[in-house]
mmCIF file with all atom_site columns, C-alpha atoms in Angstrom:
data_model
loop_
_atom_site.group_PDB
_atom_site.id
_atom_site.type_symbol
_atom_site.label_atom_id
_atom_site.label_alt_id
_atom_site.label_comp_id
_atom_site.label_asym_id
_atom_site.label_entity_id
_atom_site.label_seq_id
_atom_site.pdbx_PDB_ins_code
_atom_site.Cartn_x
_atom_site.Cartn_y
_atom_site.Cartn_z
_atom_site.occupancy
_atom_site.B_iso_or_equiv
_atom_site.pdbx_formal_charge
_atom_site.auth_seq_id
_atom_site.auth_comp_id
_atom_site.auth_asym_id
_atom_site.auth_atom_id
_atom_site.pdbx_PDB_model_num
ATOM 1   C CA . VAL A 1 1   ? -0.183  -0.153  -0.380  1.00 79.00 ? 1   VAL A CA 1
ATOM 2   C CA . SER A 1 2   ? 3.184   2.370   -0.423  1.00 80.00 ? 2   SER A CA 1
ATOM 3   C CA . THR A 1 3   ? 1.862   4.188   -3.379  1.00 82.00 ? 3   THR A CA 1
ATOM 4   C CA . ALA A 1 4   ? -1.132  5.392   -1.446  1.00 86.00 ? 4   ALA A CA 1
ATOM 5   C CA . SER A 1 5   ? 1.144   7.230   1.267   1.00 91.00 ? 5   SER A CA 1
ATOM 6   C CA . THR A 1 6   ? 2.438   10.845  0.906   1.00 95.00 ? 6   THR A CA 1
ATOM 7   C CA . GLU A 1 7   ? 5.881   12.010  2.563   1.00 97.00 ? 7   GLU A CA 1
ATOM 8   C CA . VAL A 1 8   ? 5.473   14.204  5.569   1.00 98.00 ? 8   VAL A CA 1
ATOM 9   C CA . SER A 1 9   ? 7.569   16.622  8.660   1.00 98.00 ? 9   SER A CA 1
ATOM 10  C CA . LEU A 1 10  ? 6.719   16.180  12.101  1.00 98.00 ? 10  LEU A CA 1
ATOM 11  C CA . GLU A 1 11  ? 6.608   19.966  11.730  1.00 98.00 ? 11  GLU A CA 1
ATOM 12  C CA . ASP A 1 12  ? 3.115   19.534  9.614   1.00 98.00 ? 12  ASP A CA 1
ATOM 13  C CA . TYR A 1 13  ? 1.843   18.263  13.304  1.00 98.00 ? 13  TYR A CA 1
ATOM 14  C CA . ARG A 1 14  ? 3.850   20.939  15.149  1.00 98.00 ? 14  ARG A CA 1
ATOM 15  C CA . GLY A 1 15  ? 1.055   21.546  18.684  1.00 98.00 ? 15  GLY A CA 1
ATOM 16  C CA . GLN A 1 16  ? -0.537  18.481  18.055  1.00 98.00 ? 16  GLN A CA 1
ATOM 17  C CA . THR A 1 17  ? -0.477  15.041  19.287  1.00 98.00 ? 17  THR A CA 1
ATOM 18  C CA . LEU A 1 18  ? 0.043   12.010  18.130  1.00 98.00 ? 18  LEU A CA 1
ATOM 19  C CA . ALA A 1 19  ? -0.117  8.912   19.396  1.00 98.00 ? 19  ALA A CA 1
ATOM 20  C CA . CYS A 1 20  ? 2.618   6.006   19.446  1.00 98.00 ? 20  CYS A CA 1
ATOM 21  C CA . ASP A 1 21  ? 3.327   2.256   19.095  1.00 97.00 ? 21  ASP A CA 1
ATOM 22  C CA . ALA A 1 22  ? 5.561   2.182   22.203  1.00 97.00 ? 22  ALA A CA 1
ATOM 23  C CA . SER A 1 23  ? 6.098   -1.929  21.646  1.00 94.00 ? 23  SER A CA 1
ATOM 24  C CA . VAL A 1 24  ? 7.457   -0.521  18.051  1.00 95.00 ? 24  VAL A CA 1
ATOM 25  C CA . TRP A 1 25  ? 10.604  1.712   19.778  1.00 96.00 ? 25  TRP A CA 1
ATOM 26  C CA . LEU A 1 26  ? 10.884  -1.013  22.778  1.00 96.00 ? 26  LEU A CA 1
ATOM 27  C CA . HIS A 1 27  ? 11.646  -3.649  19.977  1.00 93.00 ? 27  HIS A CA 1
ATOM 28  C CA . ARG A 1 28  ? 14.251  -0.890  18.172  1.00 93.00 ? 28  ARG A CA 1
ATOM 29  C CA . GLY A 1 29  ? 15.743  0.107   21.265  1.00 94.00 ? 29  GLY A CA 1
ATOM 30  C CA . ALA A 1 30  ? 16.086  -3.195  22.228  1.00 93.00 ? 30  ALA A CA 1
ATOM 31  C CA . ILE A 1 31  ? 18.169  -4.684  19.277  1.00 92.00 ? 31  ILE A CA 1
ATOM 32  C CA . SER A 1 32  ? 20.951  -2.549  20.509  1.00 90.00 ? 32  SER A CA 1
ATOM 33  C CA . CYS A 1 33  ? 21.681  -5.145  23.509  1.00 89.00 ? 33  CYS A CA 1
ATOM 34  C CA . ALA A 1 34  ? 19.722  -8.180  22.244  1.00 89.00 ? 34  ALA A CA 1
ATOM 35  C CA . ARG A 1 35  ? 22.725  -10.496 23.604  1.00 88.00 ? 35  ARG A CA 1
ATOM 36  C CA . GLU A 1 36  ? 21.705  -8.745  27.381  1.00 90.00 ? 36  GLU A CA 1
ATOM 37  C CA . LEU A 1 37  ? 18.341  -9.807  27.387  1.00 84.00 ? 37  LEU A CA 1
ATOM 38  C CA . ALA A 1 38  ? 18.731  -13.092 26.058  1.00 86.00 ? 38  ALA A CA 1
ATOM 39  C CA . GLU A 1 39  ? 21.038  -13.974 28.315  1.00 84.00 ? 39  GLU A CA 1
ATOM 40  C CA . GLY A 1 40  ? 18.995  -12.334 31.198  1.00 84.00 ? 40  GLY A CA 1
ATOM 41  C CA . GLU A 1 41  ? 21.945  -9.210  32.070  1.00 85.00 ? 41  GLU A CA 1
ATOM 42  C CA . PRO A 1 42  ? 21.473  -6.383  33.669  1.00 82.00 ? 42  PRO A CA 1
ATOM 43  C CA . ALA A 1 43  ? 20.085  -4.190  31.052  1.00 86.00 ? 43  ALA A CA 1
ATOM 44  C CA . VAL A 1 44  ? 18.155  -0.625  29.939  1.00 89.00 ? 44  VAL A CA 1
ATOM 45  C CA . GLY A 1 45  ? 19.890  0.476   26.644  1.00 92.00 ? 45  GLY A CA 1
ATOM 46  C CA . PHE A 1 46  ? 16.490  -0.369  25.658  1.00 94.00 ? 46  PHE A CA 1
ATOM 47  C CA . LEU A 1 47  ? 15.725  2.871   26.441  1.00 96.00 ? 47  LEU A CA 1
ATOM 48  C CA . ARG A 1 48  ? 17.222  4.913   24.992  1.00 96.00 ? 48  ARG A CA 1
ATOM 49  C CA . PHE A 1 49  ? 15.709  4.719   21.032  1.00 96.00 ? 49  PHE A CA 1
ATOM 50  C CA . PRO A 1 50  ? 12.309  6.134   22.639  1.00 97.00 ? 50  PRO A CA 1
ATOM 51  C CA . LEU A 1 51  ? 13.296  8.603   25.035  1.00 97.00 ? 51  LEU A CA 1
ATOM 52  C CA . ARG A 1 52  ? 15.297  9.771   21.795  1.00 97.00 ? 52  ARG A CA 1
ATOM 53  C CA . MET A 1 53  ? 11.915  9.367   19.644  1.00 97.00 ? 53  MET A CA 1
ATOM 54  C CA . ILE A 1 54  ? 10.894  11.416  22.416  1.00 98.00 ? 54  ILE A CA 1
ATOM 55  C CA . ALA A 1 55  ? 12.689  13.846  22.301  1.00 98.00 ? 55  ALA A CA 1
ATOM 56  C CA . LEU A 1 56  ? 12.649  14.224  18.434  1.00 98.00 ? 56  LEU A CA 1
ATOM 57  C CA . LEU A 1 57  ? 9.118   14.742  18.510  1.00 98.00 ? 57  LEU A CA 1
ATOM 58  C CA . LYS A 1 58  ? 8.961   17.858  21.568  1.00 98.00 ? 58  LYS A CA 1
ATOM 59  C CA . ARG A 1 59  ? 12.061  19.596  19.279  1.00 98.00 ? 59  ARG A CA 1
ATOM 60  C CA . HIS A 1 60  ? 8.872   19.308  16.496  1.00 98.00 ? 60  HIS A CA 1
ATOM 61  C CA . GLY A 1 61  ? 6.498   20.798  19.440  1.00 98.00 ? 61  GLY A CA 1
ATOM 62  C CA . VAL A 1 62  ? 4.470   17.481  19.231  1.00 98.00 ? 62  VAL A CA 1
ATOM 63  C CA . ARG A 1 63  ? 3.056   15.624  22.435  1.00 98.00 ? 63  ARG A CA 1
ATOM 64  C CA . PRO A 1 64  ? 3.052   12.614  22.201  1.00 98.00 ? 64  PRO A CA 1
ATOM 65  C CA . LEU A 1 65  ? 0.733   9.604   23.692  1.00 98.00 ? 65  LEU A CA 1
ATOM 66  C CA . ILE A 1 66  ? 2.242   6.497   24.415  1.00 98.00 ? 66  ILE A CA 1
ATOM 67  C CA . VAL A 1 67  ? 0.043   3.778   23.860  1.00 98.00 ? 67  VAL A CA 1
ATOM 68  C CA . PHE A 1 68  ? 1.748   -0.204  25.436  1.00 97.00 ? 68  PHE A CA 1
ATOM 69  C CA . ASP A 1 69  ? 0.287   -3.145  24.724  1.00 94.00 ? 69  ASP A CA 1
ATOM 70  C CA . GLY A 1 70  ? -1.834  -5.026  27.587  1.00 88.00 ? 70  GLY A CA 1
ATOM 71  C CA . GLY A 1 71  ? -2.687  -7.992  27.937  1.00 71.00 ? 71  GLY A CA 1
ATOM 72  C CA . ALA A 1 72  ? -1.923  -10.800 25.687  1.00 68.00 ? 72  ALA A CA 1
ATOM 73  C CA . MET A 1 73  ? -4.959  -12.333 23.520  1.00 59.00 ? 73  MET A CA 1
ATOM 74  C CA . PRO A 1 74  ? -6.283  -15.714 24.276  1.00 61.00 ? 74  PRO A CA 1
ATOM 75  C CA . MET A 1 75  ? -6.964  -16.103 20.919  1.00 60.00 ? 75  MET A CA 1
ATOM 76  C CA . LYS A 1 76  ? -3.177  -15.742 20.118  1.00 62.00 ? 76  LYS A CA 1
ATOM 77  C CA . ALA A 1 77  ? -2.481  -18.439 22.961  1.00 61.00 ? 77  ALA A CA 1
ATOM 78  C CA . ARG A 1 78  ? 0.106   -20.705 19.270  1.00 68.00 ? 78  ARG A CA 1
ATOM 79  C CA . VAL A 1 79  ? 1.320   -17.728 18.122  1.00 61.00 ? 79  VAL A CA 1
ATOM 80  C CA . ASP A 1 80  ? 2.812   -17.402 21.010  1.00 60.00 ? 80  ASP A CA 1
ATOM 81  C CA . ALA A 1 81  ? 3.740   -20.089 22.703  1.00 64.00 ? 81  ALA A CA 1
ATOM 82  C CA . ALA A 1 82  ? 5.430   -20.687 18.514  1.00 69.00 ? 82  ALA A CA 1
ATOM 83  C CA . ARG A 1 83  ? 6.904   -17.603 18.631  1.00 65.00 ? 83  ARG A CA 1
ATOM 84  C CA . ALA A 1 84  ? 8.548   -18.083 22.106  1.00 66.00 ? 84  ALA A CA 1
ATOM 85  C CA . ALA A 1 85  ? 9.632   -21.393 20.156  1.00 73.00 ? 85  ALA A CA 1
ATOM 86  C CA . ASP A 1 86  ? 11.225  -19.528 17.398  1.00 70.00 ? 86  ASP A CA 1
ATOM 87  C CA . ARG A 1 87  ? 13.735  -17.408 20.133  1.00 68.00 ? 87  ARG A CA 1
ATOM 88  C CA . GLU A 1 88  ? 14.853  -20.171 21.887  1.00 69.00 ? 88  GLU A CA 1
ATOM 89  C CA . SER A 1 89  ? 16.254  -21.796 19.080  1.00 72.00 ? 89  SER A CA 1
ATOM 90  C CA . ALA A 1 90  ? 17.786  -17.962 17.563  1.00 68.00 ? 90  ALA A CA 1
ATOM 91  C CA . LYS A 1 91  ? 18.747  -18.389 20.875  1.00 65.00 ? 91  LYS A CA 1
ATOM 92  C CA . ALA A 1 92  ? 20.582  -21.622 20.645  1.00 62.00 ? 92  ALA A CA 1
ATOM 93  C CA . ARG A 1 93  ? 22.396  -20.186 17.530  1.00 71.00 ? 93  ARG A CA 1
ATOM 94  C CA . GLY A 1 94  ? 23.737  -17.278 18.720  1.00 69.00 ? 94  GLY A CA 1
ATOM 95  C CA . GLU A 1 95  ? 20.833  -14.683 16.900  1.00 73.00 ? 95  GLU A CA 1
ATOM 96  C CA . PHE A 1 96  ? 20.014  -12.468 19.726  1.00 66.00 ? 96  PHE A CA 1
ATOM 97  C CA . ASN A 1 97  ? 17.792  -9.941  17.309  1.00 68.00 ? 97  ASN A CA 1
ATOM 98  C CA . LYS A 1 98  ? 16.117  -12.078 16.651  1.00 75.00 ? 98  LYS A CA 1
ATOM 99  C CA . THR A 1 99  ? 15.307  -13.382 20.740  1.00 73.00 ? 99  THR A CA 1
ATOM 100 C CA . VAL A 1 100 ? 13.805  -9.752  21.593  1.00 84.00 ? 100 VAL A CA 1
ATOM 101 C CA . LYS A 1 101 ? 10.163  -10.368 23.565  1.00 86.00 ? 101 LYS A CA 1
ATOM 102 C CA . ILE A 1 102 ? 9.298   -6.932  25.135  1.00 90.00 ? 102 ILE A CA 1
ATOM 103 C CA . THR A 1 103 ? 8.439   -8.043  28.878  1.00 90.00 ? 103 THR A CA 1
ATOM 104 C CA . ALA A 1 104 ? 6.344   -5.864  31.445  1.00 91.00 ? 104 ALA A CA 1
ATOM 105 C CA . ALA A 1 105 ? 9.648   -5.095  33.386  1.00 92.00 ? 105 ALA A CA 1
ATOM 106 C CA . MET A 1 106 ? 11.237  -3.368  31.020  1.00 92.00 ? 106 MET A CA 1
ATOM 107 C CA . THR A 1 107 ? 7.771   -1.860  29.446  1.00 95.00 ? 107 THR A CA 1
ATOM 108 C CA . GLN A 1 108 ? 7.041   -1.169  33.398  1.00 95.00 ? 108 GLN A CA 1
ATOM 109 C CA . GLN A 1 109 ? 10.869  0.809   33.306  1.00 96.00 ? 109 GLN A CA 1
ATOM 110 C CA . LEU A 1 110 ? 10.079  3.459   30.226  1.00 97.00 ? 110 LEU A CA 1
ATOM 111 C CA . ILE A 1 111 ? 6.128   4.045   32.241  1.00 97.00 ? 111 ILE A CA 1
ATOM 112 C CA . GLU A 1 112 ? 8.453   4.935   35.113  1.00 97.00 ? 112 GLU A CA 1
ATOM 113 C CA . ARG A 1 113 ? 10.087  6.984   32.817  1.00 97.00 ? 113 ARG A CA 1
ATOM 114 C CA . LEU A 1 114 ? 7.751   8.887   31.395  1.00 98.00 ? 114 LEU A CA 1
ATOM 115 C CA . ARG A 1 115 ? 6.183   9.610   34.170  1.00 97.00 ? 115 ARG A CA 1
ATOM 116 C CA . GLN A 1 116 ? 9.347   11.450  35.588  1.00 97.00 ? 116 GLN A CA 1
ATOM 117 C CA . ASP A 1 117 ? 8.876   13.354  32.537  1.00 96.00 ? 117 ASP A CA 1
ATOM 118 C CA . GLY A 1 118 ? 5.636   14.000  32.462  1.00 97.00 ? 118 GLY A CA 1
ATOM 119 C CA . VAL A 1 119 ? 5.378   12.119  29.075  1.00 98.00 ? 119 VAL A CA 1
ATOM 120 C CA . GLU A 1 120 ? 1.451   10.659  28.301  1.00 98.00 ? 120 GLU A CA 1
ATOM 121 C CA . PHE A 1 121 ? 0.582   7.251   28.001  1.00 98.00 ? 121 PHE A CA 1
ATOM 122 C CA . VAL A 1 122 ? -2.571  4.640   28.109  1.00 97.00 ? 122 VAL A CA 1
ATOM 123 C CA . VAL A 1 123 ? -2.195  0.763   28.665  1.00 96.00 ? 123 VAL A CA 1
ATOM 124 C CA . ALA A 1 124 ? -3.963  -1.000  26.059  1.00 94.00 ? 124 ALA A CA 1
ATOM 125 C CA . PRO A 1 125 ? -6.472  -3.915  27.540  1.00 90.00 ? 125 PRO A CA 1
ATOM 126 C CA . PHE A 1 126 ? -4.491  -5.764  24.695  1.00 88.00 ? 126 PHE A CA 1
ATOM 127 C CA . GLU A 1 127 ? -2.455  -5.414  21.868  1.00 90.00 ? 127 GLU A CA 1
ATOM 128 C CA . ALA A 1 128 ? -2.078  -1.944  21.385  1.00 94.00 ? 128 ALA A CA 1
ATOM 129 C CA . ASP A 1 129 ? -3.337  -1.813  17.327  1.00 94.00 ? 129 ASP A CA 1
ATOM 130 C CA . SER A 1 130 ? -6.870  -1.336  18.005  1.00 93.00 ? 130 SER A CA 1
ATOM 131 C CA . GLN A 1 131 ? -7.185  1.525   21.167  1.00 96.00 ? 131 GLN A CA 1
ATOM 132 C CA . LEU A 1 132 ? -4.260  3.647   18.509  1.00 97.00 ? 132 LEU A CA 1
ATOM 133 C CA . ALA A 1 133 ? -6.570  3.619   15.417  1.00 96.00 ? 133 ALA A CA 1
ATOM 134 C CA . PHE A 1 134 ? -10.047 4.415   18.424  1.00 96.00 ? 134 PHE A CA 1
ATOM 135 C CA . LEU A 1 135 ? -7.403  7.101   19.991  1.00 98.00 ? 135 LEU A CA 1
ATOM 136 C CA . VAL A 1 136 ? -7.065  8.761   16.446  1.00 98.00 ? 136 VAL A CA 1
ATOM 137 C CA . GLN A 1 137 ? -10.938 7.552   15.184  1.00 97.00 ? 137 GLN A CA 1
ATOM 138 C CA . HIS A 1 138 ? -12.463 9.672   18.577  1.00 97.00 ? 138 HIS A CA 1
ATOM 139 C CA . GLY A 1 139 ? -10.191 12.749  17.766  1.00 97.00 ? 139 GLY A CA 1
ATOM 140 C CA . HIS A 1 140 ? -7.211  12.455  20.771  1.00 98.00 ? 140 HIS A CA 1
ATOM 141 C CA . ALA A 1 141 ? -4.625  12.719  18.564  1.00 98.00 ? 141 ALA A CA 1
ATOM 142 C CA . ALA A 1 142 ? -4.409  13.910  14.917  1.00 98.00 ? 142 ALA A CA 1
ATOM 143 C CA . ALA A 1 143 ? -2.201  10.075  13.511  1.00 98.00 ? 143 ALA A CA 1
ATOM 144 C CA . ALA A 1 144 ? -1.135  7.128   15.103  1.00 98.00 ? 144 ALA A CA 1
ATOM 145 C CA . LEU A 1 145 ? 2.901   6.802   14.651  1.00 98.00 ? 145 LEU A CA 1
ATOM 146 C CA . THR A 1 146 ? 3.906   3.111   13.837  1.00 97.00 ? 146 THR A CA 1
ATOM 147 C CA . GLU A 1 147 ? 5.274   0.333   12.036  1.00 94.00 ? 147 GLU A CA 1
ATOM 148 C CA . ASP A 1 148 ? 2.502   -1.798  12.127  1.00 89.00 ? 148 ASP A CA 1
ATOM 149 C CA . SER A 1 149 ? 0.255   -1.873  8.924   1.00 89.00 ? 149 SER A CA 1
ATOM 150 C CA . ASP A 1 150 ? -2.952  -3.499  11.328  1.00 90.00 ? 150 ASP A CA 1
ATOM 151 C CA . LEU A 1 151 ? -3.656  -0.287  11.891  1.00 93.00 ? 151 LEU A CA 1
ATOM 152 C CA . LEU A 1 152 ? -4.687  0.777   8.818   1.00 91.00 ? 152 LEU A CA 1
ATOM 153 C CA . ALA A 1 153 ? -7.591  -3.025  8.635   1.00 89.00 ? 153 ALA A CA 1
ATOM 154 C CA . TYR A 1 154 ? -8.441  -0.662  12.261  1.00 91.00 ? 154 TYR A CA 1
ATOM 155 C CA . ARG A 1 155 ? -9.541  1.925   10.123  1.00 92.00 ? 155 ARG A CA 1
ATOM 156 C CA . CYS A 1 156 ? -7.385  4.474   11.367  1.00 95.00 ? 156 CYS A CA 1
ATOM 157 C CA . PRO A 1 157 ? -7.681  7.166   10.015  1.00 95.00 ? 157 PRO A CA 1
ATOM 158 C CA . SER A 1 158 ? -4.409  8.425   9.703   1.00 97.00 ? 158 SER A CA 1
ATOM 159 C CA . VAL A 1 159 ? -1.018  6.502   10.664  1.00 97.00 ? 159 VAL A CA 1
ATOM 160 C CA . LEU A 1 160 ? 2.842   7.926   10.132  1.00 98.00 ? 160 LEU A CA 1
ATOM 161 C CA . PHE A 1 161 ? 5.315   4.834   9.315   1.00 96.00 ? 161 PHE A CA 1
ATOM 162 C CA . LYS A 1 162 ? 9.081   5.193   9.283   1.00 96.00 ? 162 LYS A CA 1
ATOM 163 C CA . LEU A 1 163 ? 9.950   8.088   10.864  1.00 97.00 ? 163 LEU A CA 1
ATOM 164 C CA . SER A 1 164 ? 13.543  9.675   10.297  1.00 96.00 ? 164 SER A CA 1
ATOM 165 C CA . GLU A 1 165 ? 15.369  11.459  13.165  1.00 94.00 ? 165 GLU A CA 1
ATOM 166 C CA . SER A 1 166 ? 15.007  14.132  10.610  1.00 96.00 ? 166 SER A CA 1
ATOM 167 C CA . GLY A 1 167 ? 11.659  14.738  11.082  1.00 97.00 ? 167 GLY A CA 1
ATOM 168 C CA . HIS A 1 168 ? 10.354  12.491  8.173   1.00 98.00 ? 168 HIS A CA 1
ATOM 169 C CA . ALA A 1 169 ? 7.625   10.339  8.075   1.00 97.00 ? 169 ALA A CA 1
ATOM 170 C CA . ARG A 1 170 ? 5.027   8.058   5.740   1.00 97.00 ? 170 ARG A CA 1
ATOM 171 C CA . ARG A 1 171 ? 1.610   9.201   5.945   1.00 97.00 ? 171 ARG A CA 1
ATOM 172 C CA . ILE A 1 172 ? -1.422  6.699   5.382   1.00 95.00 ? 172 ILE A CA 1
ATOM 173 C CA . THR A 1 173 ? -4.531  7.280   5.710   1.00 95.00 ? 173 THR A CA 1
ATOM 174 C CA . PHE A 1 174 ? -7.635  4.858   5.306   1.00 92.00 ? 174 PHE A CA 1
ATOM 175 C CA . ALA A 1 175 ? -9.548  6.472   3.214   1.00 90.00 ? 175 ALA A CA 1
ATOM 176 C CA . GLY A 1 176 ? -6.165  7.123   0.577   1.00 90.00 ? 176 GLY A CA 1
ATOM 177 C CA . LEU A 1 177 ? -6.814  3.510   0.746   1.00 89.00 ? 177 LEU A CA 1
ATOM 178 C CA . GLN A 1 178 ? -8.734  3.746   -2.163  1.00 86.00 ? 178 GLN A CA 1
ATOM 179 C CA . HIS A 1 179 ? -6.124  4.578   -4.163  1.00 83.00 ? 179 HIS A CA 1
ATOM 180 C CA . ALA A 1 180 ? -3.512  2.629   -3.246  1.00 84.00 ? 180 ALA A CA 1
ATOM 181 C CA . GLN A 1 181 ? -2.279  -0.075  -6.007  1.00 85.00 ? 181 GLN A CA 1
ATOM 182 C CA . ASP A 1 182 ? -0.357  -2.967  -6.347  1.00 82.00 ? 182 ASP A CA 1
ATOM 183 C CA . SER A 1 183 ? 3.081   -3.515  -9.196  1.00 81.00 ? 183 SER A CA 1
ATOM 184 C CA . LYS A 1 184 ? 1.168   -3.053  -12.338 1.00 81.00 ? 184 LYS A CA 1
ATOM 185 C CA . GLY A 1 185 ? -0.391  -0.259  -11.727 1.00 83.00 ? 185 GLY A CA 1
ATOM 186 C CA . GLN A 1 186 ? -3.679  -2.283  -10.490 1.00 84.00 ? 186 GLN A CA 1
ATOM 187 C CA . LEU A 1 187 ? -5.869  -0.834  -7.843  1.00 81.00 ? 187 LEU A CA 1
ATOM 188 C CA . LEU A 1 188 ? -5.789  -2.856  -4.679  1.00 78.00 ? 188 LEU A CA 1
ATOM 189 C CA . PHE A 1 189 ? -8.969  -2.637  -2.947  1.00 81.00 ? 189 PHE A CA 1
ATOM 190 C CA . ASP A 1 190 ? -10.988 -0.420  -6.111  1.00 73.00 ? 190 ASP A CA 1
ATOM 191 C CA . GLY A 1 191 ? -12.138 -1.591  -9.464  1.00 70.00 ? 191 GLY A CA 1
ATOM 192 C CA . ALA A 1 192 ? -12.244 -5.832  -8.945  1.00 75.00 ? 192 ALA A CA 1
ATOM 193 C CA . TRP A 1 193 ? -16.114 -5.584  -8.672  1.00 73.00 ? 193 TRP A CA 1
ATOM 194 C CA . GLU A 1 194 ? -19.046 -2.062  -8.768  1.00 73.00 ? 194 GLU A CA 1
ATOM 195 C CA . GLY A 1 195 ? -19.008 -1.213  -5.071  1.00 79.00 ? 195 GLY A CA 1
ATOM 196 C CA . GLU A 1 196 ? -15.706 -2.808  -4.168  1.00 81.00 ? 196 GLU A CA 1
ATOM 197 C CA . TRP A 1 197 ? -14.736 0.169   -2.378  1.00 73.00 ? 197 TRP A CA 1
ATOM 198 C CA . ALA A 1 198 ? -17.649 0.544   -0.014  1.00 79.00 ? 198 ALA A CA 1
ATOM 199 C CA . ALA A 1 199 ? -17.446 -2.958  0.817   1.00 80.00 ? 199 ALA A CA 1
ATOM 200 C CA . TRP A 1 200 ? -14.032 -2.501  2.163   1.00 77.00 ? 200 TRP A CA 1
ATOM 201 C CA . GLU A 1 201 ? -14.687 0.183   4.182   1.00 77.00 ? 201 GLU A CA 1
ATOM 202 C CA . GLY A 1 202 ? -17.757 -1.475  5.220   1.00 75.00 ? 202 GLY A CA 1
ATOM 203 C CA . GLY A 1 203 ? -16.374 -4.653  7.184   1.00 69.00 ? 203 GLY A CA 1
ATOM 204 C CA . LEU A 1 204 ? -14.337 -6.410  4.878   1.00 64.00 ? 204 LEU A CA 1
ATOM 205 C CA . PHE A 1 205 ? -10.616 -5.279  6.868   1.00 67.00 ? 205 PHE A CA 1
ATOM 206 C CA . VAL A 1 206 ? -11.818 -6.897  9.492   1.00 59.00 ? 206 VAL A CA 1
#
């Protein structure tokens, strides 16, 4: 759906709130200390990346609203078990970057830092995706900031991806998906039959 994206700057959101996916930033930060985390050694390096991104937003006058995953979803128990097995296999091979898992302790450390710094946050009931979409849909944030395209399936009106440290990102709006094209230039969600986009918009995504 990248054909439906446009480049934006954080300056476009000055004075506004962005709902930010905490797990994406924590995972990115955890890569820097993946071996220590896998071996159970003390590590705080995973905090550097999310704190750097929060500082970036603040420099551009954007209010960050950090959204954390909540409890595990029972329906994903098999998937979670398979991922845990994959992480153990990766650890045995010494591929520590593939062992990263965001734990409750890591989340709590970031939450404590956010409290110290006066940064707003929300803990979702389950995964953060639907909570991020809800915040944008109901006007609590101008857009969601993530790397998870599932937010579009939740009909999030505006999602920012690939935020760089220069303050630029790619924006995809839910409405803009109507114009998304495949590699051959064919529309992905409209044109196959009369009223196709209306069907997607009305409930085919979720």
